[in-house]
Amino acid sequence: MLPTLGGRIQTRLVLLAVVGGVVTLIIGPLLPISAPLSVVYRDTFVILATVAVLGIGWEFLYHFVMQWRWEKDWPTLFGLITAVPEGVLVWLLLRADLIPGIKGTVPGTAYVIDFAVVWLAVWLVANGPMRVPFIRWRFRGGRLA
Amino acid sequence: MVKLRGGGIVASRVLQRLMDDRERHGLTTDIVHLFRTYITSSHGPNAWNRRKGADGFAYQGFNYPKSVWGGQLKARMRRLEGDDRATAYKLMGGTNTPYRRRWQAQMKQGRHAGWYRTMAGTVDEMRLENGKIVSCVKTPAGMVEVAADFVIDCTGLEADIAEHRVLADLLQHSGAGRNPVGRLDVERTFELRGSASGPGVMYASGATTLGGYFPGVDTFLGLQVAAQEIVDDLARRGFCRRIGTFRSIRQWLRWARNKQP
C-alpha cells in the first residue's frame, strides 16, 4: 500500500466499521464463549471499537516508521504482521480490565479467533476488492473522503 | 574484454547477461564497467530520504520511489511548483536499478576472481587501435586508457521534446509551454497549460510531460493514473459520466463474467 497519514486513518476506520462489523456479526455465535449472544456481541464489538480507536495512534506510529523508508510505502506484509503488536496490546488491556464496556471475561482462544479473523478479512479487502468500488482510493493515499 | 557503460536497469541487465553467458558457456569474458556517477553507499540529503546503493549502483525497485504512484510523494509533488519541483525530481530521479540477489552474487564472484572491474569517470574520446576500441576515460585520478573488444553503451538518451515535430509545433503555435524540467507543462488534471481554446482543451501525459505534478507519468501505471484523472476532468466538464462506486462495481462484474463493460 502507498498510504498517506489521512488515508491510513480513513481506511482503517471505514474498513473496521464495515468489513470488521460484518465479520464480527457473522462469527459472534461461532466463538467459544459460554455467555449469552448479547454479551458476546457486546464484548466483540467493544474490542472492535478498541482496535479502531487505538489504531489511530498506531497509524501515527506506522506513518513515522514509514518515513525511514525511501519508497515511502507500506508493504502488504507489514499490513498483515502489524496484527501481532496491535493484538497483543488489546489483549493486555483486556487482561488489565482497562477496556470500558467489557462484560465478564473474554477467553483467550475466542479473542485470538475473533481478532485474527477480523484482521485477516480487513487486510484481504484492503489489498484486493477495495479497488473495485473505490477506483481512486489507492491513488489518493487511501483517502476515501 | 567488454566495456560496459552506464548504471541503470539496462546496464545491470546487460551485465547479468554477460555474466550468465560466461557461466553457461564457460567463457573468459573480462568486463570493465564504467559509471559516470559511482554510488558507494546509501545516499540522500537526510535520514528520511536515503536511497540504498553500493558498488556503483543506486538501488530502487522502479523508476521512482513507489509512493509517487499514489501515496505520500504523489500528494507532496502535487503541491510543489517551479524550482522546488525540479529539485524533488532530481532527488528521486537519477540513474538507478532494482537490487537482485542472483546478479549481486555473480558480481561478487567476478570482483573476487578479477574478471569484473568497475571505474568511475566519463569517456573523452574513443579510437580504434590494433583491432581494439580504446576509450580515454577521464577519472578522478586522471586520464586512463581502456582497450576493449566490445563497448556496450547503456547510458540512455536524453532528447529535447522540441526535436519532435508535432511537439515543436505545439510549443511554437498553440501557447503550450515548458515545465520546470523542460517538458510539456500540464495542469494537475493533465490539461496542456496555455493551449485551451474556448471550450476546447488538450490533454497530455507520458514521457513528454515529465516534470509535472505527477512524477510517475512516464510509466505504465502512471499512464493509467493519468488517464483516470483525465476522464475525471472530462466528467467535471460534462463531457462524460464520472465513474463512481456503483458504476465501477457493475462494470467490474461484467468484466469478471467476460462481458464487454
Coordinates of C-alpha atoms in Angstrom, one line a residue:
Chain A
M1 CA 0.0 0.0 0.0
L2 CA 1.0 3.6 -0.5
P3 CA -0.8 5.4 2.2
T4 CA -0.8 9.0 3.5
L5 CA -1.5 9.5 7.2
G6 CA -5.0 10.7 6.5
G7 CA -5.6 7.8 4.1
R8 CA -4.4 5.3 6.6
I9 CA -6.7 6.5 9.3
Q10 CA -9.7 6.8 7.0
T11 CA -9.1 3.4 5.5
R12 CA -8.7 1.8 8.9
L13 CA -11.9 3.3 10.3
V14 CA -14.0 2.5 7.3
L15 CA -12.8 -1.0 6.8
L16 CA -13.0 -1.9 10.5
A17 CA -16.5 -0.5 10.7
V18 CA -17.8 -2.1 7.5
V19 CA -15.8 -5.3 7.0
G20 CA -15.0 -5.7 10.7
G21 CA -18.6 -5.1 11.6
V22 CA -20.0 -7.7 9.2
V23 CA -17.3 -10.3 10.1
T24 CA -17.9 -9.7 13.9
L25 CA -21.7 -10.2 13.3
I26 CA -21.1 -13.4 11.5
I27 CA -18.5 -15.0 13.8
G28 CA -20.1 -13.9 17.1
P29 CA -22.3 -17.0 17.5
L30 CA -19.4 -19.3 16.5
L31 CA -16.9 -18.1 19.1
P32 CA -16.1 -20.4 22.0
I33 CA -17.6 -18.2 24.7
S34 CA -20.0 -19.5 27.3
A35 CA -22.2 -16.4 27.6
P36 CA -25.4 -15.2 26.0
L37 CA -25.1 -13.9 22.4
S38 CA -25.9 -10.4 23.5
V39 CA -22.9 -10.4 25.8
V40 CA -20.7 -12.0 23.1
Y41 CA -21.7 -9.3 20.7
R42 CA -21.2 -6.5 23.2
D43 CA -17.7 -7.7 24.0
T44 CA -16.6 -8.4 20.4
F45 CA -17.9 -5.0 19.2
V46 CA -16.2 -3.2 22.1
I47 CA -13.0 -5.0 21.1
L48 CA -13.5 -3.9 17.5
A49 CA -14.1 -0.3 18.6
T50 CA -10.9 -0.5 20.7
V51 CA -8.9 -1.7 17.8
A52 CA -10.3 1.2 15.8
V53 CA -9.6 3.9 18.4
L54 CA -6.1 2.6 19.4
G55 CA -5.5 2.1 15.7
I56 CA -5.4 5.9 15.1
G57 CA -2.4 6.0 17.5
W58 CA -0.8 3.1 15.8
E59 CA -1.3 4.7 12.4
F60 CA 0.7 7.7 13.6
L61 CA 3.5 5.3 14.6
Y62 CA 3.4 3.5 11.3
H63 CA 3.5 6.7 9.4
F64 CA 6.5 7.8 11.4
V65 CA 8.2 4.4 10.8
M66 CA 7.4 4.7 7.0
Q67 CA 9.4 8.0 6.9
W68 CA 12.6 6.0 7.1
R69 CA 11.7 4.0 4.0
W70 CA 13.0 5.6 0.8
E71 CA 9.9 4.3 -1.2
K72 CA 7.5 5.8 1.4
D73 CA 5.4 2.7 1.0
W74 CA 3.9 0.2 3.4
P75 CA 4.4 -3.3 2.1
T76 CA 1.4 -5.6 2.1
L77 CA 3.1 -8.0 4.5
F78 CA 3.5 -5.1 7.0
G79 CA -0.2 -4.7 7.0
L80 CA -0.6 -8.3 8.0
I81 CA 2.1 -8.6 10.7
T82 CA 1.2 -5.4 12.5
A83 CA -1.7 -7.6 13.7
V84 CA 0.7 -9.0 16.3
P85 CA 1.6 -5.9 18.3
E86 CA -1.9 -4.5 18.0
G87 CA -3.5 -7.8 19.0
V88 CA -1.1 -8.2 22.0
L89 CA -1.8 -4.6 23.2
V90 CA -5.6 -5.0 23.1
W91 CA -5.2 -8.4 24.9
L92 CA -3.0 -6.8 27.6
L93 CA -5.6 -4.1 28.1
L94 CA -8.3 -6.7 28.3
R95 CA -6.4 -8.6 30.9
A96 CA -5.8 -5.5 32.9
D97 CA -9.5 -4.6 32.7
L98 CA -8.8 -1.3 31.1
I99 CA -11.3 -1.5 28.3
P100 CA -14.6 0.0 29.3
G101 CA -17.8 -1.8 28.4
I102 CA -16.5 -5.4 28.5
K103 CA -18.7 -7.8 30.4
G104 CA -17.3 -10.8 32.1
T105 CA -14.0 -12.3 30.8
V106 CA -13.2 -13.0 27.2
P107 CA -11.4 -16.3 26.8
G108 CA -8.0 -16.3 25.1
T109 CA -9.0 -18.7 22.3
A110 CA -12.1 -16.7 21.5
Y111 CA -10.1 -13.5 21.5
V112 CA -7.4 -14.9 19.2
I113 CA -10.0 -16.2 16.7
D114 CA -12.1 -13.0 16.7
F115 CA -9.1 -10.7 16.3
A116 CA -7.3 -12.9 13.7
V117 CA -10.4 -13.4 11.5
V118 CA -11.4 -9.7 11.6
W119 CA -7.9 -8.6 10.8
L120 CA -7.4 -11.1 8.0
A121 CA -10.7 -10.0 6.4
V122 CA -9.9 -6.3 6.6
W123 CA -6.4 -7.0 5.2
L124 CA -7.8 -9.0 2.4
V125 CA -10.4 -6.4 1.4
A126 CA -7.8 -3.6 1.6
N127 CA -5.5 -5.5 -0.7
G128 CA -7.9 -6.6 -3.3
P129 CA -11.6 -5.9 -3.7
M130 CA -11.3 -2.3 -2.3
R131 CA -10.1 -1.0 -5.7
V132 CA -13.3 -2.2 -7.4
P133 CA -15.8 0.1 -5.7
F134 CA -13.2 2.9 -5.0
I135 CA -11.2 3.2 -8.1
R136 CA -9.4 6.4 -6.9
W137 CA -8.7 5.1 -3.4
R138 CA -5.2 3.7 -4.0
F139 CA -4.1 6.6 -6.0
R140 CA -5.1 9.0 -3.2
G141 CA -3.1 7.5 -0.4
G142 CA -6.0 5.5 0.9
R143 CA -8.3 8.5 1.4
L144 CA -11.9 7.9 0.9
A145 CA -13.3 11.4 1.6
Chain B
M1 CA 37.2 -7.8 -22.9
V2 CA 33.9 -6.0 -22.9
K3 CA 33.5 -2.4 -21.7
L4 CA 30.1 -1.6 -20.3
R5 CA 28.9 2.0 -19.8
G6 CA 26.0 3.1 -17.5
G7 CA 24.5 2.3 -14.2
G8 CA 20.8 1.9 -14.9
I9 CA 18.5 -1.0 -15.4
V10 CA 19.8 -1.6 -19.0
A11 CA 23.3 -1.8 -17.8
S12 CA 22.5 -4.2 -15.0
R13 CA 20.6 -6.5 -17.2
V14 CA 23.3 -6.5 -19.9
L15 CA 25.8 -7.1 -17.2
Q16 CA 23.9 -10.1 -15.9
R17 CA 23.5 -11.5 -19.5
L18 CA 27.3 -11.2 -19.9
M19 CA 27.9 -13.0 -16.6
D20 CA 25.2 -15.6 -17.4
D21 CA 26.8 -16.4 -20.7
R22 CA 30.2 -16.6 -19.1
E23 CA 28.9 -19.1 -16.6
R24 CA 26.8 -21.1 -19.1
H25 CA 29.3 -21.4 -21.9
G26 CA 32.5 -21.3 -19.9
L27 CA 33.7 -18.1 -21.5
T28 CA 36.6 -16.0 -20.2
T29 CA 34.9 -12.6 -20.8
D30 CA 36.6 -9.7 -18.9
I31 CA 34.2 -6.9 -18.0
V32 CA 35.2 -3.3 -17.3
H33 CA 32.2 -1.3 -16.1
L34 CA 32.3 2.4 -16.3
F35 CA 30.0 4.6 -14.2
R36 CA 29.6 8.3 -14.7
T37 CA 28.4 8.7 -11.1
Y38 CA 29.7 6.0 -8.8
I39 CA 27.5 5.3 -5.8
T40 CA 29.3 3.7 -2.9
S41 CA 26.5 3.6 -0.3
S42 CA 23.1 4.8 0.8
H43 CA 22.7 8.3 -0.4
G44 CA 20.4 11.3 0.1
P45 CA 20.1 14.6 1.9
N46 CA 18.8 13.3 5.3
A47 CA 17.8 10.2 7.2
W48 CA 14.3 10.3 5.8
N49 CA 15.5 10.5 2.2
R50 CA 18.1 7.8 1.7
R51 CA 18.2 5.5 -1.2
K52 CA 20.2 2.3 -1.0
G53 CA 23.3 2.0 -3.1
A54 CA 26.6 0.1 -3.4
D55 CA 29.3 -0.9 -5.9
G56 CA 28.4 2.0 -8.3
F57 CA 24.7 1.4 -8.4
A58 CA 21.7 3.2 -6.8
Y59 CA 19.1 0.7 -5.9
Q60 CA 15.4 1.3 -6.4
G61 CA 12.7 -1.2 -7.4
F62 CA 11.0 1.0 -10.0
N63 CA 11.8 4.3 -11.8
Y64 CA 10.6 6.3 -8.8
P65 CA 10.0 5.6 -5.1
K66 CA 6.8 3.7 -5.1
S67 CA 4.7 6.3 -3.3
V68 CA 4.7 8.7 -6.3
W69 CA 2.0 6.4 -7.8
G70 CA -0.5 7.0 -5.1
G71 CA 0.9 7.9 -1.7
Q72 CA 2.8 10.5 0.2
L73 CA 5.1 11.6 -2.6
K74 CA 2.2 11.8 -5.1
A75 CA 0.4 14.1 -2.6
R76 CA 3.6 16.1 -2.0
M77 CA 4.6 16.6 -5.6
R78 CA 1.1 17.9 -6.4
R79 CA 1.8 20.9 -4.2
L80 CA 5.3 21.8 -5.5
E81 CA 6.0 24.5 -8.1
G82 CA 8.9 25.6 -10.1
D83 CA 12.4 25.0 -8.7
D84 CA 11.1 23.1 -5.7
R85 CA 9.6 20.6 -8.0
A86 CA 12.6 20.3 -10.2
T87 CA 14.8 19.7 -7.1
A88 CA 12.4 17.0 -5.9
Y89 CA 12.6 15.3 -9.3
K90 CA 16.4 15.4 -9.1
L91 CA 16.4 13.9 -5.7
M92 CA 14.3 10.8 -6.5
G93 CA 15.4 10.5 -10.1
G94 CA 18.9 9.8 -11.3
T95 CA 20.0 6.5 -12.7
N96 CA 19.0 3.5 -10.7
T97 CA 18.3 -0.2 -10.9
P98 CA 16.5 -2.8 -8.9
Y99 CA 18.5 -5.0 -6.5
R100 CA 18.6 -8.6 -7.5
R101 CA 20.3 -11.3 -5.4
R102 CA 21.4 -13.5 -8.3
W103 CA 23.1 -10.7 -10.1
Q104 CA 24.7 -9.5 -6.9
A105 CA 26.2 -12.9 -6.3
Q106 CA 27.6 -13.0 -9.8
M107 CA 29.2 -9.6 -9.5
K108 CA 30.7 -10.5 -6.2
Q109 CA 32.2 -13.6 -7.7
G110 CA 33.5 -11.5 -10.7
R111 CA 35.2 -9.0 -8.4
H112 CA 36.8 -11.8 -6.4
A113 CA 38.1 -13.6 -9.5
G114 CA 39.2 -10.3 -11.1
W115 CA 37.1 -10.6 -14.3
Y116 CA 34.7 -7.8 -13.3
R117 CA 36.1 -4.4 -12.6
T118 CA 34.5 -1.0 -12.1
M119 CA 35.6 2.5 -12.6
A120 CA 34.1 6.0 -12.3
G121 CA 34.5 8.6 -15.0
T122 CA 33.5 9.9 -18.3
V123 CA 34.7 8.9 -21.8
D124 CA 36.5 11.8 -23.5
E125 CA 37.5 10.1 -26.7
M126 CA 37.3 6.7 -28.4
R127 CA 39.5 5.3 -31.2
L128 CA 40.3 2.1 -33.0
E129 CA 43.8 0.7 -32.3
N130 CA 45.1 -2.7 -33.4
G131 CA 41.5 -4.0 -33.7
K132 CA 40.6 -2.8 -30.2
I133 CA 38.4 0.0 -29.2
V134 CA 40.4 2.3 -26.9
S135 CA 38.5 4.7 -24.7
C136 CA 40.1 7.6 -23.0
V137 CA 38.4 7.8 -19.7
K138 CA 38.6 10.9 -17.5
T139 CA 38.6 9.6 -13.9
P140 CA 39.1 11.5 -10.7
A141 CA 42.7 10.1 -10.7
G142 CA 43.4 11.4 -14.2
M143 CA 43.1 10.1 -17.7
V144 CA 43.0 6.3 -18.1
E145 CA 43.0 4.4 -21.4
V146 CA 40.8 1.2 -21.6
A147 CA 41.1 -1.1 -24.5
A148 CA 38.2 -3.4 -25.2
D149 CA 36.9 -5.8 -27.9
F150 CA 33.4 -4.5 -27.5
V151 CA 31.8 -1.5 -25.9
I152 CA 28.2 -1.7 -24.8
D153 CA 26.7 1.7 -24.2
C154 CA 23.8 1.6 -21.7
T155 CA 23.7 5.2 -20.9
G156 CA 20.3 6.1 -22.4
L157 CA 19.1 9.0 -24.4
E158 CA 18.1 12.5 -23.3
A159 CA 16.4 14.2 -26.2
D160 CA 14.7 17.6 -26.1
I161 CA 11.0 17.4 -26.7
A162 CA 11.3 20.1 -29.4
E163 CA 13.1 17.6 -31.6
H164 CA 9.7 16.0 -32.2
R165 CA 8.0 17.9 -35.0
V166 CA 4.5 17.8 -33.5
L167 CA 5.6 18.8 -30.1
A168 CA 7.8 21.6 -31.5
D169 CA 4.7 22.8 -33.4
L170 CA 2.7 22.8 -30.2
L171 CA 5.3 24.8 -28.3
Q172 CA 5.6 27.3 -31.1
H173 CA 2.0 27.9 -32.1
S174 CA -0.5 26.6 -29.5
G175 CA 0.5 28.5 -26.4
A176 CA 1.8 25.4 -24.7
G177 CA 4.9 25.9 -22.5
R178 CA 7.6 24.0 -20.7
N179 CA 7.6 22.8 -17.1
P180 CA 10.5 23.2 -14.6
V181 CA 12.1 20.1 -16.1
G182 CA 11.8 21.4 -19.7
R183 CA 9.0 19.2 -21.0
L184 CA 5.4 20.0 -21.8
D185 CA 3.7 21.9 -18.9
V186 CA 0.4 20.3 -17.8
E187 CA -2.0 21.1 -15.0
R188 CA -2.8 18.7 -12.2
T189 CA -5.6 17.4 -14.5
F190 CA -3.1 16.9 -17.3
E191 CA -4.6 19.7 -19.3
L192 CA -1.9 21.2 -21.5
R193 CA -1.4 24.7 -20.0
G194 CA -2.0 27.6 -22.3
S195 CA -3.4 25.6 -25.1
A196 CA -7.2 25.9 -24.3
S197 CA -9.3 27.4 -27.0
G198 CA -12.9 28.3 -26.0
P199 CA -14.3 25.1 -24.6
G200 CA -11.6 23.1 -26.3
V201 CA -9.0 21.5 -24.1
M202 CA -5.9 19.5 -24.9
Y203 CA -4.6 16.8 -22.5
A204 CA -1.1 15.3 -22.5
S205 CA 0.5 12.6 -20.4
G206 CA 3.5 10.3 -20.8
A207 CA 7.2 11.0 -21.0
T208 CA 6.8 14.2 -22.9
T209 CA 5.1 15.8 -19.8
L210 CA 7.7 14.5 -17.3
G211 CA 8.3 17.2 -14.7
G212 CA 4.7 17.9 -13.9
Y213 CA 2.7 17.5 -10.7
F214 CA 2.7 13.7 -11.1
P215 CA 6.2 12.1 -11.4
G216 CA 5.1 8.6 -12.4
V217 CA 3.6 9.9 -15.6
D218 CA 6.1 8.2 -17.9
T219 CA 5.4 4.7 -16.5
F220 CA 2.7 2.2 -17.3
L221 CA 0.9 2.6 -14.0
G222 CA 1.4 6.3 -14.3
L223 CA -0.3 6.4 -17.7
Q224 CA -3.3 4.6 -16.1
V225 CA -3.5 7.1 -13.2
A226 CA -3.2 10.0 -15.7
A227 CA -5.9 8.5 -17.9
Q228 CA -8.2 8.2 -14.9
E229 CA -7.6 11.7 -13.9
I230 CA -8.2 13.0 -17.4
V231 CA -11.5 11.1 -17.6
D232 CA -12.5 12.7 -14.2
D233 CA -11.7 16.1 -15.6
L234 CA -13.7 15.4 -18.7
A235 CA -16.6 14.3 -16.5
R236 CA -16.3 17.5 -14.5
R237 CA -16.7 19.4 -17.8
G238 CA -19.8 17.5 -18.5
F239 CA -18.2 15.6 -21.4
C240 CA -18.9 12.2 -20.0
R241 CA -20.3 10.5 -16.9
R242 CA -18.0 10.1 -13.9
I243 CA -17.1 6.5 -12.9
G244 CA -18.4 6.2 -9.4
T245 CA -18.7 3.3 -6.9
F246 CA -21.8 1.6 -8.4
R247 CA -20.8 2.0 -12.0
S248 CA -17.4 0.6 -11.2
I249 CA -18.8 -2.4 -9.4
R250 CA -21.3 -3.0 -12.2
Q251 CA -18.7 -2.8 -14.9
W252 CA -16.2 -4.9 -12.9
L253 CA -18.9 -7.6 -12.6
R254 CA -19.4 -7.6 -16.3
W255 CA -15.7 -7.8 -16.9
A256 CA -15.5 -10.7 -14.4
R257 CA -18.1 -12.5 -16.4
N258 CA -16.1 -11.9 -19.6
K259 CA -18.6 -9.4 -21.0
Q260 CA -17.8 -6.1 -22.5
P261 CA -18.0 -3.4 -19.7

